[in-house]
Amino acid sequence: TQSTRPQRLLGAVQKNATRGDPRSVVQAIDQFCRQKEWAMNVGDEKGCILDSVVSEVNPATVLELGTYCGYSTVRIASLLPPHAKLITLEFNPDFAAIARQVIAWAGLEDKVHLIEGASGDWIPKMTEQFGVKTFDLVFLDHWKDRYLPDTMLMEECGLLRKGSILLADNVICPGTPDYLEYVRSSPRYESQYFKSHLEYTKVEDGLEKSVFLG
Ligand SMILES: Nc1ncnc2c1ncn2CCOCCNC(=O)c1cc(-c2ccc(F)cc2)cc(O)c1O
Ligand SMILES: [Mg+2]
């Protein structure tokens, strides 16, 4: 039977990356996506911006919405201080199964909690299920029309504190116009746009970093 793109991406990791070496996992995926098959990872260019924000925030608690194959999960988790926790939500069980193996190959399973399910269902359960009070950093990379409703949901559930950082992928391509309008016009956020390109292409895209002001 035919393999899927995520399965072929995992094969490239297992063939070309060193177990326990997150950077080699990231490099193997980027090489696969540049040379073999495009895939919707945040990629190397936007990934460097993600790395700099993670390093600056030095978060103890991170929420990632949209795991896909675990590329950004590995980038983030490899930069976390000891005892920090990354919770990542993936809706698609096939993607989640691949992501678990990519995260394990990088040796980061102890820092990552991958949950299979929809963001709208799980955000209200974060505190009771995982004892998380607030998130220091949220990386939004799931359905583009869920960025705004899920941000409002996180506010309502008290999961954001003064200084919590939201970092959103794809705010230009595919685009999240309602989310951008909200975080850029709301007095409760201080927003900044990091211009970049859609992963592995010359098409414009970017990350929007928004600080919740409480
Ligand atoms: N826990 C959850 N709750 C709800 N929904 C969830 C979920 N977990 C997953 N999902 C479902 C959505 O997951 C994938 C979302 N990502 C993208 O769609 C995406 C698309 C492109 C792209 C594609 C084609 C082009 F031509 C140009 C750009 C690029 C990107 O960087 C993208 O991130
Ligand atoms: Mg994305």
PDB file of C-alpha atoms and ligand atoms in Angstrom:
ATOM      1  CA  THR A   1       0.000   0.000   0.000  1.00  0.00           C
ATOM      2  CA  GLN A   2       1.109   3.556  -0.674  1.00  0.00           C
ATOM      3  CA  SER A   3       2.993   5.406   2.061  1.00  0.00           C
ATOM      4  CA  THR A   4       1.833   8.856   3.126  1.00  0.00           C
ATOM      5  CA  ARG A   5       3.967  12.012   3.033  1.00  0.00           C
ATOM      6  CA  PRO A   6       4.293  12.079   6.852  1.00  0.00           C
ATOM      7  CA  GLN A   7       5.464   8.439   6.746  1.00  0.00           C
ATOM      8  CA  ARG A   8       8.080   9.327   4.103  1.00  0.00           C
ATOM      9  CA  LEU A   9       9.141  12.334   6.205  1.00  0.00           C
ATOM     10  CA  LEU A  10       9.592  10.046   9.253  1.00  0.00           C
ATOM     11  CA  GLY A  11      11.632   7.634   7.078  1.00  0.00           C
ATOM     12  CA  ALA A  12      13.959  10.495   6.136  1.00  0.00           C
ATOM     13  CA  VAL A  13      14.435  11.330   9.825  1.00  0.00           C
ATOM     14  CA  GLN A  14      15.202   7.712  10.761  1.00  0.00           C
ATOM     15  CA  LYS A  15      17.616   7.415   7.810  1.00  0.00           C
ATOM     16  CA  ASN A  16      19.444  10.765   8.065  1.00  0.00           C
ATOM     17  CA  ALA A  17      19.170  12.021  11.645  1.00  0.00           C
ATOM     18  CA  THR A  18      21.056  10.875  14.751  1.00  0.00           C
ATOM     19  CA  ARG A  19      18.900   9.522  17.585  1.00  0.00           C
ATOM     20  CA  GLY A  20      18.835  11.979  20.490  1.00  0.00           C
ATOM     21  CA  ASP A  21      20.086  14.893  18.364  1.00  0.00           C
ATOM     22  CA  PRO A  22      17.195  17.376  17.830  1.00  0.00           C
ATOM     23  CA  ARG A  23      19.168  19.624  15.460  1.00  0.00           C
ATOM     24  CA  SER A  24      19.889  16.677  13.148  1.00  0.00           C
ATOM     25  CA  VAL A  25      16.145  15.814  13.154  1.00  0.00           C
ATOM     26  CA  VAL A  26      15.256  19.397  12.172  1.00  0.00           C
ATOM     27  CA  GLN A  27      17.943  19.382   9.476  1.00  0.00           C
ATOM     28  CA  ALA A  28      16.785  16.018   8.067  1.00  0.00           C
ATOM     29  CA  ILE A  29      13.173  17.281   7.750  1.00  0.00           C
ATOM     30  CA  ASP A  30      14.236  20.569   6.120  1.00  0.00           C
ATOM     31  CA  GLN A  31      16.438  18.653   3.645  1.00  0.00           C
ATOM     32  CA  PHE A  32      13.568  16.248   2.849  1.00  0.00           C
ATOM     33  CA  CYS A  33      11.144  19.142   2.289  1.00  0.00           C
ATOM     34  CA  ARG A  34      13.569  21.120   0.103  1.00  0.00           C
ATOM     35  CA  GLN A  35      14.866  18.220  -1.972  1.00  0.00           C
ATOM     36  CA  LYS A  36      12.012  15.685  -2.035  1.00  0.00           C
ATOM     37  CA  GLU A  37       8.522  16.816  -0.969  1.00  0.00           C
ATOM     38  CA  TRP A  38       7.110  20.095   0.362  1.00  0.00           C
ATOM     39  CA  ALA A  39       5.379  19.723   3.740  1.00  0.00           C
ATOM     40  CA  MET A  40       3.665  22.261   6.013  1.00  0.00           C
ATOM     41  CA  ASN A  41       6.352  22.474   8.721  1.00  0.00           C
ATOM     42  CA  VAL A  42       7.156  25.990   9.939  1.00  0.00           C
ATOM     43  CA  GLY A  43      10.488  25.433   8.148  1.00  0.00           C
ATOM     44  CA  ASP A  44      14.034  26.726   8.587  1.00  0.00           C
ATOM     45  CA  GLU A  45      13.527  30.448   7.880  1.00  0.00           C
ATOM     46  CA  LYS A  46      10.488  30.997  10.131  1.00  0.00           C
ATOM     47  CA  GLY A  47      11.998  28.350  12.455  1.00  0.00           C
ATOM     48  CA  CYS A  48      14.901  30.673  13.261  1.00  0.00           C
ATOM     49  CA  ILE A  49      12.405  33.384  14.296  1.00  0.00           C
ATOM     50  CA  LEU A  50      10.538  30.781  16.405  1.00  0.00           C
ATOM     51  CA  ASP A  51      13.845  29.771  18.059  1.00  0.00           C
ATOM     52  CA  SER A  52      14.708  33.378  18.932  1.00  0.00           C
ATOM     53  CA  VAL A  53      11.278  34.011  20.491  1.00  0.00           C
ATOM     54  CA  VAL A  54      11.444  30.750  22.510  1.00  0.00           C
ATOM     55  CA  SER A  55      14.961  31.588  23.734  1.00  0.00           C
ATOM     56  CA  GLU A  56      13.894  35.130  24.685  1.00  0.00           C
ATOM     57  CA  VAL A  57      10.758  33.954  26.575  1.00  0.00           C
ATOM     58  CA  ASN A  58      12.508  30.934  28.160  1.00  0.00           C
ATOM     59  CA  PRO A  59       9.045  29.476  28.937  1.00  0.00           C
ATOM     60  CA  ALA A  60       8.214  26.971  31.673  1.00  0.00           C
ATOM     61  CA  THR A  61       4.864  26.135  30.028  1.00  0.00           C
ATOM     62  CA  VAL A  62       4.236  26.058  26.264  1.00  0.00           C
ATOM     63  CA  LEU A  63       1.076  25.200  24.292  1.00  0.00           C
ATOM     64  CA  GLU A  64       1.402  24.300  20.598  1.00  0.00           C
ATOM     65  CA  LEU A  65      -1.784  24.120  18.527  1.00  0.00           C
ATOM     66  CA  GLY A  66      -1.217  21.897  15.500  1.00  0.00           C
ATOM     67  CA  THR A  67       1.645  19.383  15.834  1.00  0.00           C
ATOM     68  CA  TYR A  68       1.608  17.912  12.300  1.00  0.00           C
ATOM     69  CA  CYS A  69       4.842  15.836  12.148  1.00  0.00           C
ATOM     70  CA  GLY A  70       6.433  17.419  15.209  1.00  0.00           C
ATOM     71  CA  TYR A  71       8.996  19.661  13.449  1.00  0.00           C
ATOM     72  CA  SER A  72       8.221  22.807  15.474  1.00  0.00           C
ATOM     73  CA  THR A  73       7.615  20.668  18.564  1.00  0.00           C
ATOM     74  CA  VAL A  74      11.239  19.446  18.314  1.00  0.00           C
ATOM     75  CA  ARG A  75      12.558  22.980  17.646  1.00  0.00           C
ATOM     76  CA  ILE A  76      10.736  24.378  20.694  1.00  0.00           C
ATOM     77  CA  ALA A  77      11.338  21.460  23.093  1.00  0.00           C
ATOM     78  CA  SER A  78      15.088  21.415  22.318  1.00  0.00           C
ATOM     79  CA  LEU A  79      15.326  24.990  23.646  1.00  0.00           C
ATOM     80  CA  LEU A  80      13.305  24.531  26.863  1.00  0.00           C
ATOM     81  CA  PRO A  81      14.878  24.738  30.326  1.00  0.00           C
ATOM     82  CA  PRO A  82      14.836  21.527  32.440  1.00  0.00           C
ATOM     83  CA  HIS A  83      11.370  20.656  33.928  1.00  0.00           C
ATOM     84  CA  ALA A  84       9.649  22.926  31.365  1.00  0.00           C
ATOM     85  CA  LYS A  85       6.588  21.373  29.698  1.00  0.00           C
ATOM     86  CA  LEU A  86       5.325  21.578  26.120  1.00  0.00           C
ATOM     87  CA  ILE A  87       1.735  20.471  25.494  1.00  0.00           C
ATOM     88  CA  THR A  88       0.981  19.996  21.789  1.00  0.00           C
ATOM     89  CA  LEU A  89      -2.471  19.340  20.307  1.00  0.00           C
ATOM     90  CA  GLU A  90      -2.962  17.417  17.051  1.00  0.00           C
ATOM     91  CA  PHE A  91      -6.396  16.690  15.560  1.00  0.00           C
ATOM     92  CA  ASN A  92      -5.310  14.117  12.965  1.00  0.00           C
ATOM     93  CA  PRO A  93      -4.404  10.716  14.514  1.00  0.00           C
ATOM     94  CA  ASP A  94      -2.144   9.758  11.573  1.00  0.00           C
ATOM     95  CA  PHE A  95      -0.137  12.975  11.971  1.00  0.00           C
ATOM     96  CA  ALA A  96      -0.016  12.432  15.765  1.00  0.00           C
ATOM     97  CA  ALA A  97       1.376   8.900  15.319  1.00  0.00           C
ATOM     98  CA  ILE A  98       4.190  10.204  13.102  1.00  0.00           C
ATOM     99  CA  ALA A  99       4.889  13.162  15.399  1.00  0.00           C
ATOM    100  CA  ARG A 100       5.307  10.853  18.428  1.00  0.00           C
ATOM    101  CA  GLN A 101       8.027   8.944  16.566  1.00  0.00           C
ATOM    102  CA  VAL A 102       9.783  12.107  15.351  1.00  0.00           C
ATOM    103  CA  ILE A 103       9.752  13.535  18.915  1.00  0.00           C
ATOM    104  CA  ALA A 104      11.059  10.195  20.281  1.00  0.00           C
ATOM    105  CA  TRP A 105      13.837  10.079  17.648  1.00  0.00           C
ATOM    106  CA  ALA A 106      14.937  13.517  18.872  1.00  0.00           C
ATOM    107  CA  GLY A 107      14.934  12.166  22.454  1.00  0.00           C
ATOM    108  CA  LEU A 108      12.475  14.838  23.639  1.00  0.00           C
ATOM    109  CA  GLU A 109       9.536  12.698  24.754  1.00  0.00           C
ATOM    110  CA  ASP A 110      10.066  13.672  28.419  1.00  0.00           C
ATOM    111  CA  LYS A 111       9.488  17.367  27.652  1.00  0.00           C
ATOM    112  CA  VAL A 112       6.508  16.903  25.354  1.00  0.00           C
ATOM    113  CA  HIS A 113       2.890  15.950  26.016  1.00  0.00           C
ATOM    114  CA  LEU A 114       1.144  15.218  22.700  1.00  0.00           C
ATOM    115  CA  ILE A 115      -2.657  15.182  22.893  1.00  0.00           C
ATOM    116  CA  GLU A 116      -4.875  13.936  20.072  1.00  0.00           C
ATOM    117  CA  GLY A 117      -7.927  16.106  19.797  1.00  0.00           C
ATOM    118  CA  ALA A 118      -9.468  19.390  18.728  1.00  0.00           C
ATOM    119  CA  SER A 119      -8.201  22.632  20.280  1.00  0.00           C
ATOM    120  CA  GLY A 120     -11.735  23.815  21.046  1.00  0.00           C
ATOM    121  CA  ASP A 121     -12.404  20.699  23.097  1.00  0.00           C
ATOM    122  CA  TRP A 122      -9.089  20.581  24.968  1.00  0.00           C
ATOM    123  CA  ILE A 123      -8.311  24.209  25.809  1.00  0.00           C
ATOM    124  CA  PRO A 124     -11.066  24.295  28.496  1.00  0.00           C
ATOM    125  CA  LYS A 125      -9.631  21.100  30.031  1.00  0.00           C
ATOM    126  CA  MET A 126      -5.984  22.200  30.295  1.00  0.00           C
ATOM    127  CA  THR A 127      -6.060  23.161  33.974  1.00  0.00           C
ATOM    128  CA  GLU A 128      -8.008  20.154  35.280  1.00  0.00           C
ATOM    129  CA  GLN A 129      -6.180  17.585  33.053  1.00  0.00           C
ATOM    130  CA  PHE A 130      -2.610  18.897  33.215  1.00  0.00           C
ATOM    131  CA  GLY A 131      -2.508  21.237  36.197  1.00  0.00           C
ATOM    132  CA  VAL A 132      -1.457  24.108  33.937  1.00  0.00           C
ATOM    133  CA  LYS A 133      -2.470  27.492  35.368  1.00  0.00           C
ATOM    134  CA  THR A 134      -1.239  29.734  32.534  1.00  0.00           C
ATOM    135  CA  PHE A 135       0.926  29.371  29.428  1.00  0.00           C
ATOM    136  CA  ASP A 136       4.078  31.463  29.051  1.00  0.00           C
ATOM    137  CA  LEU A 137       4.095  30.833  25.287  1.00  0.00           C
ATOM    138  CA  VAL A 138       1.459  29.633  22.786  1.00  0.00           C
ATOM    139  CA  PHE A 139       2.471  28.666  19.206  1.00  0.00           C
ATOM    140  CA  LEU A 140      -0.577  28.766  16.892  1.00  0.00           C
ATOM    141  CA  ASP A 141      -0.152  26.595  13.805  1.00  0.00           C
ATOM    142  CA  HIS A 142      -3.466  24.746  13.399  1.00  0.00           C
ATOM    143  CA  TRP A 143      -6.626  25.527  11.392  1.00  0.00           C
ATOM    144  CA  LYS A 144      -6.270  29.166  10.385  1.00  0.00           C
ATOM    145  CA  ASP A 145      -9.908  29.934  11.180  1.00  0.00           C
ATOM    146  CA  ARG A 146      -9.436  28.585  14.710  1.00  0.00           C
ATOM    147  CA  TYR A 147      -6.691  31.053  15.737  1.00  0.00           C
ATOM    148  CA  LEU A 148      -9.158  33.785  16.806  1.00  0.00           C
ATOM    149  CA  PRO A 149     -11.834  31.662  18.531  1.00  0.00           C
ATOM    150  CA  ASP A 150      -9.150  29.663  20.365  1.00  0.00           C
ATOM    151  CA  THR A 151      -7.372  32.850  21.506  1.00  0.00           C
ATOM    152  CA  MET A 152     -10.662  34.155  22.911  1.00  0.00           C
ATOM    153  CA  LEU A 153     -11.238  30.761  24.522  1.00  0.00           C
ATOM    154  CA  MET A 154      -7.783  30.839  26.168  1.00  0.00           C
ATOM    155  CA  GLU A 155      -8.589  34.330  27.529  1.00  0.00           C
ATOM    156  CA  GLU A 156     -11.931  33.132  28.896  1.00  0.00           C
ATOM    157  CA  CYS A 157     -10.341  30.042  30.506  1.00  0.00           C
ATOM    158  CA  GLY A 158      -7.748  32.243  32.228  1.00  0.00           C
ATOM    159  CA  LEU A 159      -4.882  30.440  30.471  1.00  0.00           C
ATOM    160  CA  LEU A 160      -3.129  33.723  29.567  1.00  0.00           C
ATOM    161  CA  ARG A 161      -1.401  35.940  32.123  1.00  0.00           C
ATOM    162  CA  LYS A 162       0.112  39.434  31.871  1.00  0.00           C
ATOM    163  CA  GLY A 163       3.122  38.864  29.616  1.00  0.00           C
ATOM    164  CA  SER A 164       2.015  35.597  27.974  1.00  0.00           C
ATOM    165  CA  ILE A 165       3.291  35.457  24.389  1.00  0.00           C
ATOM    166  CA  LEU A 166       1.229  34.275  21.400  1.00  0.00           C
ATOM    167  CA  LEU A 167       3.277  33.388  18.310  1.00  0.00           C
ATOM    168  CA  ALA A 168       1.170  32.676  15.212  1.00  0.00           C
ATOM    169  CA  ASP A 169       2.364  31.000  12.003  1.00  0.00           C
ATOM    170  CA  ASN A 170       0.885  31.666   8.526  1.00  0.00           C
ATOM    171  CA  VAL A 171      -0.648  35.048   9.253  1.00  0.00           C
ATOM    172  CA  ILE A 172      -0.144  35.938   5.525  1.00  0.00           C
ATOM    173  CA  CYS A 173      -0.225  32.528   3.789  1.00  0.00           C
ATOM    174  CA  PRO A 174      -2.705  30.806   4.066  1.00  0.00           C
ATOM    175  CA  GLY A 175      -3.602  33.863   6.206  1.00  0.00           C
ATOM    176  CA  THR A 176      -5.531  34.561   9.386  1.00  0.00           C
ATOM    177  CA  PRO A 177      -7.116  37.974   8.732  1.00  0.00           C
ATOM    178  CA  ASP A 178      -9.641  37.992  11.574  1.00  0.00           C
ATOM    179  CA  TYR A 179      -6.955  36.956  14.117  1.00  0.00           C
ATOM    180  CA  LEU A 180      -4.513  39.613  12.846  1.00  0.00           C
ATOM    181  CA  GLU A 181      -7.178  42.331  13.031  1.00  0.00           C
ATOM    182  CA  TYR A 182      -8.015  41.274  16.599  1.00  0.00           C
ATOM    183  CA  VAL A 183      -4.505  41.152  18.115  1.00  0.00           C
ATOM    184  CA  ARG A 184      -3.424  44.320  16.242  1.00  0.00           C
ATOM    185  CA  SER A 185      -6.451  46.429  17.290  1.00  0.00           C
ATOM    186  CA  SER A 186      -7.159  45.076  20.796  1.00  0.00           C
ATOM    187  CA  PRO A 187      -5.792  47.216  23.680  1.00  0.00           C
ATOM    188  CA  ARG A 188      -5.091  43.937  25.498  1.00  0.00           C
ATOM    189  CA  TYR A 189      -2.314  42.937  23.075  1.00  0.00           C
ATOM    190  CA  GLU A 190       0.967  44.430  21.888  1.00  0.00           C
ATOM    191  CA  SER A 191       1.668  42.879  18.446  1.00  0.00           C
ATOM    192  CA  GLN A 192       4.718  42.658  16.204  1.00  0.00           C
ATOM    193  CA  TYR A 193       4.985  41.169  12.690  1.00  0.00           C
ATOM    194  CA  PHE A 194       8.068  39.173  11.645  1.00  0.00           C
ATOM    195  CA  LYS A 195       8.154  39.154   7.837  1.00  0.00           C
ATOM    196  CA  SER A 196       9.410  35.911   6.329  1.00  0.00           C
ATOM    197  CA  HIS A 197       8.423  33.375   3.659  1.00  0.00           C
ATOM    198  CA  LEU A 198       6.133  30.374   3.406  1.00  0.00           C
ATOM    199  CA  GLU A 199       8.229  27.346   4.344  1.00  0.00           C
ATOM    200  CA  TYR A 200      10.615  26.219   1.572  1.00  0.00           C
ATOM    201  CA  THR A 201       9.222  28.816  -0.912  1.00  0.00           C
ATOM    202  CA  LYS A 202       9.654  32.456  -1.990  1.00  0.00           C
ATOM    203  CA  VAL A 203       6.001  33.260  -1.199  1.00  0.00           C
ATOM    204  CA  GLU A 204       5.580  35.915   1.524  1.00  0.00           C
ATOM    205  CA  ASP A 205       4.430  34.728   4.935  1.00  0.00           C
ATOM    206  CA  GLY A 206       5.258  35.739   8.495  1.00  0.00           C
ATOM    207  CA  LEU A 207       4.866  35.194  12.198  1.00  0.00           C
ATOM    208  CA  GLU A 208       2.853  37.536  14.430  1.00  0.00           C
ATOM    209  CA  LYS A 209       4.127  37.837  18.017  1.00  0.00           C
ATOM    210  CA  SER A 210       1.533  39.224  20.447  1.00  0.00           C
ATOM    211  CA  VAL A 211       2.058  39.953  24.146  1.00  0.00           C
ATOM    212  CA  PHE A 212      -1.087  39.618  26.302  1.00  0.00           C
ATOM    213  CA  LEU A 213      -1.245  42.718  28.512  1.00  0.00           C
ATOM    214  CA  GLY A 214      -3.769  41.260  30.995  1.00  0.00           C
TER     215      GLY A 214
HETATM  216  N1  LIG B   1      -5.605  20.379  17.700  1.00  0.00           N
HETATM  217  C1  LIG B   1      -6.176  20.881  16.586  1.00  0.00           C
HETATM  218  N2  LIG B   1      -7.343  21.514  16.666  1.00  0.00           N
HETATM  219  C2  LIG B   1      -7.926  21.979  15.539  1.00  0.00           C
HETATM  220  N3  LIG B   1      -7.410  21.823  14.296  1.00  0.00           N
HETATM  221  C3  LIG B   1      -6.256  21.154  14.189  1.00  0.00           C
HETATM  222  C4  LIG B   1      -5.574  20.702  15.296  1.00  0.00           C
HETATM  223  N4  LIG B   1      -4.456  20.086  14.886  1.00  0.00           N
HETATM  224  C5  LIG B   1      -4.434  20.185  13.551  1.00  0.00           C
HETATM  225  N5  LIG B   1      -5.523  20.782  13.113  1.00  0.00           N
HETATM  226  C6  LIG B   1      -5.917  20.872  11.741  1.00  0.00           C
HETATM  227  C7  LIG B   1      -5.059  21.739  10.876  1.00  0.00           C
HETATM  228  O1  LIG B   1      -3.687  21.320  10.932  1.00  0.00           O
HETATM  229  C8  LIG B   1      -2.871  21.830   9.928  1.00  0.00           C
HETATM  230  C9  LIG B   1      -2.875  23.355   9.999  1.00  0.00           C
HETATM  231  N6  LIG B   1      -1.792  23.982   9.196  1.00  0.00           N
HETATM  232  C10 LIG B   1      -2.021  24.349   7.927  1.00  0.00           C
HETATM  233  O2  LIG B   1      -3.111  24.146   7.409  1.00  0.00           O
HETATM  234  C11 LIG B   1      -0.910  24.980   7.149  1.00  0.00           C
HETATM  235  C12 LIG B   1      -1.050  25.109   5.770  1.00  0.00           C
HETATM  236  C13 LIG B   1      -0.038  25.692   4.993  1.00  0.00           C
HETATM  237  C14 LIG B   1      -0.186  25.819   3.529  1.00  0.00           C
HETATM  238  C15 LIG B   1      -0.821  24.812   2.790  1.00  0.00           C
HETATM  239  C16 LIG B   1      -0.962  24.950   1.417  1.00  0.00           C
HETATM  240  C17 LIG B   1      -0.472  26.082   0.762  1.00  0.00           C
HETATM  241  F1  LIG B   1      -0.602  26.203  -0.561  1.00  0.00           F
HETATM  242  C18 LIG B   1       0.148  27.091   1.487  1.00  0.00           C
HETATM  243  C19 LIG B   1       0.282  26.965   2.870  1.00  0.00           C
HETATM  244  C20 LIG B   1       1.154  26.115   5.603  1.00  0.00           C
HETATM  245  C21 LIG B   1       1.291  25.998   6.979  1.00  0.00           C
HETATM  246  O3  LIG B   1       2.433  26.414   7.610  1.00  0.00           O
HETATM  247  C22 LIG B   1       0.270  25.440   7.758  1.00  0.00           C
HETATM  248  O4  LIG B   1       0.463  25.380   9.114  1.00  0.00           O
HETATM  249 MG    MG B   2       2.123  26.600   9.701  1.00  0.00          MG
END
